[in-house]
Short mmCIF file of C-alpha atoms in Angstrom, two decimals:
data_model
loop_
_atom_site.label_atom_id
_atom_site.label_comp_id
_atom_site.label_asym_id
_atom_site.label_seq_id
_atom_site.Cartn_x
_atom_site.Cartn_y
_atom_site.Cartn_z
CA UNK Z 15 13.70 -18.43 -19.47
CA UNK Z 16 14.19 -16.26 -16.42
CA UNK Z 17 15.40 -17.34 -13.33
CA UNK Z 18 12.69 -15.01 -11.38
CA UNK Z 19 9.92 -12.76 -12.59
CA UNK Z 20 8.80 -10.13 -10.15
CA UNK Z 21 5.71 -7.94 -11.07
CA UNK Z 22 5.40 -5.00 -9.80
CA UNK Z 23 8.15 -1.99 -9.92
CA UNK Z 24 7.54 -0.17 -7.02
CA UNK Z 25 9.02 -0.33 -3.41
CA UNK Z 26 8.35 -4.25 -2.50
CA UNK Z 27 9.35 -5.61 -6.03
CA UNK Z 28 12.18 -3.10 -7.03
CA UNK Z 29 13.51 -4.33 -3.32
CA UNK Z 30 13.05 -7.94 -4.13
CA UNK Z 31 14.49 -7.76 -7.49
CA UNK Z 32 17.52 -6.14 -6.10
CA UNK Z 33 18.28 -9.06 -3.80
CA UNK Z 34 17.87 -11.13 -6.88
CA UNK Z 35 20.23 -9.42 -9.01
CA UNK Z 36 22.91 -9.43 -6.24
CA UNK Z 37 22.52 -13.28 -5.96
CA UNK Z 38 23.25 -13.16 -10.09
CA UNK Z 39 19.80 -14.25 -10.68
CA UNK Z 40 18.04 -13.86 -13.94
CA UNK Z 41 15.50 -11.61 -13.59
CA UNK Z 42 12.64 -9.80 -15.27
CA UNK Z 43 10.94 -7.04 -13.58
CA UNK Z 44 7.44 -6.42 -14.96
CA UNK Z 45 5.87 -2.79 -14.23
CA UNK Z 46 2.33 -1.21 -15.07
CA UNK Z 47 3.58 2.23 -14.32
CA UNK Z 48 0.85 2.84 -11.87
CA UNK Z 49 1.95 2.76 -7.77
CA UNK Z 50 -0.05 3.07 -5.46
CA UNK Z 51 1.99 5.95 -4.01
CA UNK Z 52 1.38 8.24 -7.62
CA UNK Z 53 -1.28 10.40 -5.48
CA UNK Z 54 1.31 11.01 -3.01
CA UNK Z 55 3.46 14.45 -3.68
CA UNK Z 56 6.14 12.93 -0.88
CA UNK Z 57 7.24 9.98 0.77
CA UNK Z 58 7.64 9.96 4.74
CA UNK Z 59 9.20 7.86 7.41
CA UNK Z 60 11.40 5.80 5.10
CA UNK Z 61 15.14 5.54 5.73
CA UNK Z 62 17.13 8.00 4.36
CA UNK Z 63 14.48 9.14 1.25
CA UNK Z 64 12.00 11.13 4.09
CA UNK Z 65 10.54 13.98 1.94
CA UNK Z 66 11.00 13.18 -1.47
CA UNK Z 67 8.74 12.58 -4.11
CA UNK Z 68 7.89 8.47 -4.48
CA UNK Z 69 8.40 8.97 -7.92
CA UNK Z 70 12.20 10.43 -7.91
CA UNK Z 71 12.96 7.42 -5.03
CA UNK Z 72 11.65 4.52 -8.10
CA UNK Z 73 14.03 6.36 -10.64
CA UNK Z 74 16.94 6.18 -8.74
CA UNK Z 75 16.05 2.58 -7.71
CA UNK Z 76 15.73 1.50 -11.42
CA UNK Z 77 18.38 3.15 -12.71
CA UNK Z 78 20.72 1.83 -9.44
CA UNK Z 79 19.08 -1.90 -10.73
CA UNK Z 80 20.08 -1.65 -14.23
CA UNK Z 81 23.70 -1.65 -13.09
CA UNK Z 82 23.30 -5.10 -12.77
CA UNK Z 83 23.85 -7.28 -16.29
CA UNK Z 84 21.65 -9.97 -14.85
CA UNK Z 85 18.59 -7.80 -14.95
CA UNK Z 86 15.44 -6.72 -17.24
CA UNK Z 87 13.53 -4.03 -16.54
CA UNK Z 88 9.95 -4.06 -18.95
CA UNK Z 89 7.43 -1.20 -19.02
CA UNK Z 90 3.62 -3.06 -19.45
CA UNK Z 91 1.38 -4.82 -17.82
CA UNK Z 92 1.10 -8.50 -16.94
CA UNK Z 93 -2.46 -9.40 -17.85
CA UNK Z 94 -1.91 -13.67 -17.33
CA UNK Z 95 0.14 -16.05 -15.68
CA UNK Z 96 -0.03 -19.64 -15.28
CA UNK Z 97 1.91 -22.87 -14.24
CA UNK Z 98 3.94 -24.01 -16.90
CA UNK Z 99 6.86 -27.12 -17.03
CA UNK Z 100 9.78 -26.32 -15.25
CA UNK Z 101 8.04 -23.14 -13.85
CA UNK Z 102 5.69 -20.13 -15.19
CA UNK Z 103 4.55 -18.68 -17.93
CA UNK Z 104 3.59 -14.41 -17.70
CA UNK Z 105 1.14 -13.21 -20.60
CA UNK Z 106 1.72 -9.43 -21.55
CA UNK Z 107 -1.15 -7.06 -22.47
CA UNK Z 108 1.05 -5.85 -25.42
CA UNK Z 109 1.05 -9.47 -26.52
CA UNK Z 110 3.73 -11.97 -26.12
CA UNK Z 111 4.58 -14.34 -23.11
CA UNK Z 112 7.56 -14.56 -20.63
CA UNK Z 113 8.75 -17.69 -18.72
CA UNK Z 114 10.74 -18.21 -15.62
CA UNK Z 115 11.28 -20.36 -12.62
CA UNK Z 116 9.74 -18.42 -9.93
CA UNK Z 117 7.75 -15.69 -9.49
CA UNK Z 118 7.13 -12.67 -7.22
CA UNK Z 119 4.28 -10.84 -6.70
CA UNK Z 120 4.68 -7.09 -5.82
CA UNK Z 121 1.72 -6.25 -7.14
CA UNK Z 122 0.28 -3.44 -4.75
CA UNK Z 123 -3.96 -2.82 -4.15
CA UNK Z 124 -6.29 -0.33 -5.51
CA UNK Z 125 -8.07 2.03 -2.91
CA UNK Z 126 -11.84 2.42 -3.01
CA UNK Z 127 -12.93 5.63 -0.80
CA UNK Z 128 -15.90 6.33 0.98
CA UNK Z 129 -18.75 7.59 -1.34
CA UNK Z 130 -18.21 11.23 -0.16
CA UNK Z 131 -18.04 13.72 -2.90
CA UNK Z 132 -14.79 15.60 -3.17
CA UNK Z 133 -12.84 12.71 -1.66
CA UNK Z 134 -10.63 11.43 -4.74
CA UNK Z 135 -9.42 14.76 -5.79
CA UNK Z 136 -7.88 15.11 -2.67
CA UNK Z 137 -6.12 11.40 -1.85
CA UNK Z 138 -2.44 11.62 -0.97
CA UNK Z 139 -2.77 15.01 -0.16
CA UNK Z 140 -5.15 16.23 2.25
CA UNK Z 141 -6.81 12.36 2.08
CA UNK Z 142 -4.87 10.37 3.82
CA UNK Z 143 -4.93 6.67 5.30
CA UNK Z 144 -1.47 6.77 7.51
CA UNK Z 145 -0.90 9.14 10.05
CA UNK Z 146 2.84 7.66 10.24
CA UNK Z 147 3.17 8.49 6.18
CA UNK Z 148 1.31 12.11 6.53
CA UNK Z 149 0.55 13.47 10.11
CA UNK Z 150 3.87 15.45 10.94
CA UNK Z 151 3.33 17.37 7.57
CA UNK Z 152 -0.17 17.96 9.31
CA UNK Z 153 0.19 19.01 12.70
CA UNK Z 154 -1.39 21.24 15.30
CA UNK Z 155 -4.10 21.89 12.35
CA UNK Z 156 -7.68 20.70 13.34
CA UNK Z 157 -8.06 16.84 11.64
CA UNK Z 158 -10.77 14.35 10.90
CA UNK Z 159 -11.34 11.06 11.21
CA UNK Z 160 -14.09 9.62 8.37
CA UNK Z 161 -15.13 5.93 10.20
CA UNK Z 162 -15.07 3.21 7.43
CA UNK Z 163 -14.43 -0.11 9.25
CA UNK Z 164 -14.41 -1.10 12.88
CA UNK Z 165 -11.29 -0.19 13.52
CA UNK Z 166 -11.82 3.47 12.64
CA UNK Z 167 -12.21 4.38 16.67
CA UNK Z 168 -8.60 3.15 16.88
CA UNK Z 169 -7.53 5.00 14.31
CA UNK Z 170 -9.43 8.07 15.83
CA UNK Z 171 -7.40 7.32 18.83
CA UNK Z 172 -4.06 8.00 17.18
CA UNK Z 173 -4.73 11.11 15.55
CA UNK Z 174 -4.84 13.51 18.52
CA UNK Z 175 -1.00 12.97 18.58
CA UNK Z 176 -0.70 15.25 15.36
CA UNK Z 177 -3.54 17.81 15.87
CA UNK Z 178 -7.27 18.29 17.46
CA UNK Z 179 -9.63 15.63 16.31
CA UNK Z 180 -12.57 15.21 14.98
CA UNK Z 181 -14.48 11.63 14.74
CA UNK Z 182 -16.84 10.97 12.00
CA UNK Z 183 -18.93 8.39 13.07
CA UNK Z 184 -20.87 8.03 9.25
CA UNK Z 185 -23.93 6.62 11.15
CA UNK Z 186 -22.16 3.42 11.12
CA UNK Z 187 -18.99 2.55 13.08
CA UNK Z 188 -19.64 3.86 16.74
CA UNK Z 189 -17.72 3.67 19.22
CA UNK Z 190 -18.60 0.87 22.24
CA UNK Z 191 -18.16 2.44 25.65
CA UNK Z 192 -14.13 1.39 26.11
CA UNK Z 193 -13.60 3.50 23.06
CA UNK Z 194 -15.86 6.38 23.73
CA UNK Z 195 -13.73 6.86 27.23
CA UNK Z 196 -10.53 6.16 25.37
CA UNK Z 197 -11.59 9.21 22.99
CA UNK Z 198 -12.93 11.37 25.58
CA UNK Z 199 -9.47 10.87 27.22
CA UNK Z 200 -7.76 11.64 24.15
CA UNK Z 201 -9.99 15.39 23.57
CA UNK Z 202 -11.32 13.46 20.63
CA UNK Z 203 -14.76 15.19 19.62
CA UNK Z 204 -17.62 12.59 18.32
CA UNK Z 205 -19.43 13.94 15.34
CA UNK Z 206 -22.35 11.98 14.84
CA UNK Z 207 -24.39 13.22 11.78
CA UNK Z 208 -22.79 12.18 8.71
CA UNK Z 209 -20.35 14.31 6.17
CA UNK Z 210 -21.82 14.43 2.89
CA UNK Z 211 -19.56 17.03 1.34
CA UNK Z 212 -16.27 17.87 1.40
CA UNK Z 213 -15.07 21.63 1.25
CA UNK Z 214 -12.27 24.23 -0.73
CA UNK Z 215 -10.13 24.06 -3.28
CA UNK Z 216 -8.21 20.33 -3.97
CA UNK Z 217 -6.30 19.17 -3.46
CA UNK Z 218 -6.33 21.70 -0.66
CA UNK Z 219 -9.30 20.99 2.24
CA UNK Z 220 -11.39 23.76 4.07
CA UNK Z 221 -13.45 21.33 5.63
CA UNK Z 222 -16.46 19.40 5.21
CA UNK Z 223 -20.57 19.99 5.22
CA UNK Z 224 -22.40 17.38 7.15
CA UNK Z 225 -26.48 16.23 6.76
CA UNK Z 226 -27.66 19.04 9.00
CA UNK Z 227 -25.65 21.85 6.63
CA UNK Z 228 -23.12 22.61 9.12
CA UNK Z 229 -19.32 23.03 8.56
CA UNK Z 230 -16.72 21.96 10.25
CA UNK Z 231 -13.42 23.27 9.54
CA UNK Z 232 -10.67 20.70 8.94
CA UNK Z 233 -6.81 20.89 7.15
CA UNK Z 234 -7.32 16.74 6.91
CA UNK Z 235 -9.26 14.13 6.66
CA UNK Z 236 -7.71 10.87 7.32
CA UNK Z 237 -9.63 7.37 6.64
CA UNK Z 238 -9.14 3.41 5.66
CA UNK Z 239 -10.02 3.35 2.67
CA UNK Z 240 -11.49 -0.68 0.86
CA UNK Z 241 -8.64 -2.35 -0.69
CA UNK Z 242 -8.34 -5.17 -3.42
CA UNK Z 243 -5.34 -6.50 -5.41
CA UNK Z 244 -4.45 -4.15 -8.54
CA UNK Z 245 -4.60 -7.66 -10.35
CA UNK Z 246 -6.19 -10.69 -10.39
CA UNK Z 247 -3.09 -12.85 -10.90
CA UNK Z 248 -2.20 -14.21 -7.52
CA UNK Z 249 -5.83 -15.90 -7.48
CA UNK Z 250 -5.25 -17.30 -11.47
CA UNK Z 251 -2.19 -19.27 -10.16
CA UNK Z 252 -4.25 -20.18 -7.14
CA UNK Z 253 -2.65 -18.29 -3.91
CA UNK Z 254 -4.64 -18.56 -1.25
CA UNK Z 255 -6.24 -15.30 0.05
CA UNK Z 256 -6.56 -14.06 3.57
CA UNK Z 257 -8.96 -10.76 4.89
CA UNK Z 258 -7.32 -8.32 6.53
CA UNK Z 259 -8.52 -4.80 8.06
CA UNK Z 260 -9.38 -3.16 4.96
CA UNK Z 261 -9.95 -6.07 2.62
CA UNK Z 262 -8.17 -9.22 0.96
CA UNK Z 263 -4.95 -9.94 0.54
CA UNK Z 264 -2.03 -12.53 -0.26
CA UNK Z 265 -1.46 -15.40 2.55
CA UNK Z 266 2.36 -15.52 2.90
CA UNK Z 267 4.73 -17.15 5.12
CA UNK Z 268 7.37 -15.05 6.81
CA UNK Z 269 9.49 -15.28 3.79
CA UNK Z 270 6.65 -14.11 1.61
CA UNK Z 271 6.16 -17.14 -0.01
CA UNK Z 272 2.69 -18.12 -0.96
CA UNK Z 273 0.52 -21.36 -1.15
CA UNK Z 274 2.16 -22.19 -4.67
CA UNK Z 275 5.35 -23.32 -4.68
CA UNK Z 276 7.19 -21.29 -6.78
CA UNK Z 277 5.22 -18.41 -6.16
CA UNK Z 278 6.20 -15.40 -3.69
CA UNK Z 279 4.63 -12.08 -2.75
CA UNK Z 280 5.21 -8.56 -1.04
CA UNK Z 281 4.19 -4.89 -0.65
CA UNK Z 282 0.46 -3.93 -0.24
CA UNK Z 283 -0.67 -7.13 -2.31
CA UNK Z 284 0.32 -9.58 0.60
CA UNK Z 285 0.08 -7.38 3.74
CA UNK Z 286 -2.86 -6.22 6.18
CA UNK Z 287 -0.26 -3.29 6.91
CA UNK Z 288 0.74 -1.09 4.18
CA UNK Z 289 3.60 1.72 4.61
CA UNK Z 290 6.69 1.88 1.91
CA UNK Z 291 9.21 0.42 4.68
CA UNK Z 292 7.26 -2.71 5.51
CA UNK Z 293 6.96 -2.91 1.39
CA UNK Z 294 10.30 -2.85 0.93
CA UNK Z 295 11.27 -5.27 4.14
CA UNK Z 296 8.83 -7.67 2.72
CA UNK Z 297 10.48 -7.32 -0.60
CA UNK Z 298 13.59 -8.10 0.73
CA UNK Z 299 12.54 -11.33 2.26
CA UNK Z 300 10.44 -12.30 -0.96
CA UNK Z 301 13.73 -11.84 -3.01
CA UNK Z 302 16.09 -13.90 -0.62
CA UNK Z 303 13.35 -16.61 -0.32
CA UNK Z 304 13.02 -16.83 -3.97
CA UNK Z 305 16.99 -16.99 -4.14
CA UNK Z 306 17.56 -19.76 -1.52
CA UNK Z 307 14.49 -21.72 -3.08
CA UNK Z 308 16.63 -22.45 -6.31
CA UNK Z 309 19.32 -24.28 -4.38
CA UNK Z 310 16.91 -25.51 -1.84
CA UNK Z 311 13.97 -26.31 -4.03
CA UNK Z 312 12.11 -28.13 -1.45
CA UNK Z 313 12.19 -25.29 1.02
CA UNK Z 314 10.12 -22.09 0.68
#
């Protein structure tokens, strides 16, 4: 019987799990293997680690956790979890179970893209959702904006900070006439008719064909891509679920702790903002609320 379970080993839950082992805490961390970040070649804009590869940052993290004698660290994937006495039960898809006390839930979201061929191939590298995360690497080289919500004007409006831009309406998301100043403002060009194609060799991008045949020469396109949680086990314990900009996502309290007692979440999975700092802040809080919980068990 753990003390804490977190699932998830990337930024949010290796953060909260290291707030857990410094409190002495029993604890299991659970991890699939698959981060959202594995498309991305570098990491940006995070203290101390700007530049290098997401992948290098989560080895040094695990190895710096398994210093502590308190914690487990288990490669696999958590397929189940339910309420059990005295706490939780996790069901592995290599078979077995796992109990503990509490749980957190770093369990990140998958991306679904825009139906535009040629779009997957390039995601994390000339693909990209956060300017903040990928622009610098990017600028003064002519960028797109591929509308996919309502808030893609907005997001159109930020980009002209990093290079000339270029906003892909898609025939859906235009902008009211507020926006259309804002962008006019901003040297923003509208681009009405919609990209079907996009163009060179990926991950590299030469641009993209729209429905008329013409081309339109861009280094990057950046978009919101639809999100969901990677798994379905915040809604079998019963979390409740809010929407945010690009799709559903944990409800948590400022602590991260969810609508089940017990029960915490971070990262991507319980955000409407998602950037590897915020992941890991949110981890941290998840892991100290989780912590104080056990000697103040009525207080999440």
């Amino acid at each position: 019987m753990y003390d804490v379970i977190v699932i998830g080993g990337s930024f949010a839950g290796l953060s909260a799990a290291t707030q857990l082992a410094r409190a002495r805490q029993k604890v299991l961390v659970i991890d699939a293997g698959l981060p959202r970040n594995r498309f991305a070649d570098e990491a940006h804009g995070f203290l101390g680690q700007d530049g290098r590869a997401p992948a290098a940052i989560m080895r040094d993290a695990r190895r710096q956790l398994g210093r502590y004698p308190t914690v487990e660290l288990l490669s696999g994937e958590a397929i189940g979890a339910e309420a059990a006495d005295n706490g939780f039960t996790i069901h592995l898809g290599v078979g077995g179970e796992r109990q503990a006390a509490r749980l957190v839930l770093a369990t990140g979201v998958t991306d679904a893209l825009p139906a535009v061929p040629g779009m997957m191939e390039r995601w994390g590298a000339t693909v990209l959702h956060c300017p903040y995360c990928h622009g610098y690497e990017m600028r003064d080289l002519p960028l797109g904006v591929l509308a996919a919500h309502t808030m893609s004007p907005h997001q159109a409006l930020l980009i002209p900070d990093w290079g000339p831009t270029t906003y892909f309406t898609q025939g859906a998301f235009e902008p009211d006439p507020d926006q259309l100043r804002a962008l006019a403002d901003r040297g923003v060009t509208i681009e009405r008719t919609p990209v079907i194609a996009l163009l060179g060799k990926a991950p590299a991008l030469a641009g993209v064909r729209l429905a008329d045949g013409r081309v339109v020469e861009l280094a990057a396109l950046f978009t919101a891509p639809r999100t969901r949680p990677a798994t379905a086990l915040a809604a079998m314990l019963g979390c409740a679920h809010e929407d945010g900009l690009t799709g559903p996502h944990v409800k948590v309290d400022a602590r991260g702790a969810t609508s089940v007692p017990g029960v915490w979440a971070a990262g991507d999975a319980a955000s409407p903002m998602h950037n590897a700092t915020l992941a890991s802040a949110a981890g941290v809080m998840a892991g100290i609320g989780a912590h104080q919980a056990s000697i103040q068990p009525t207080v999440q």
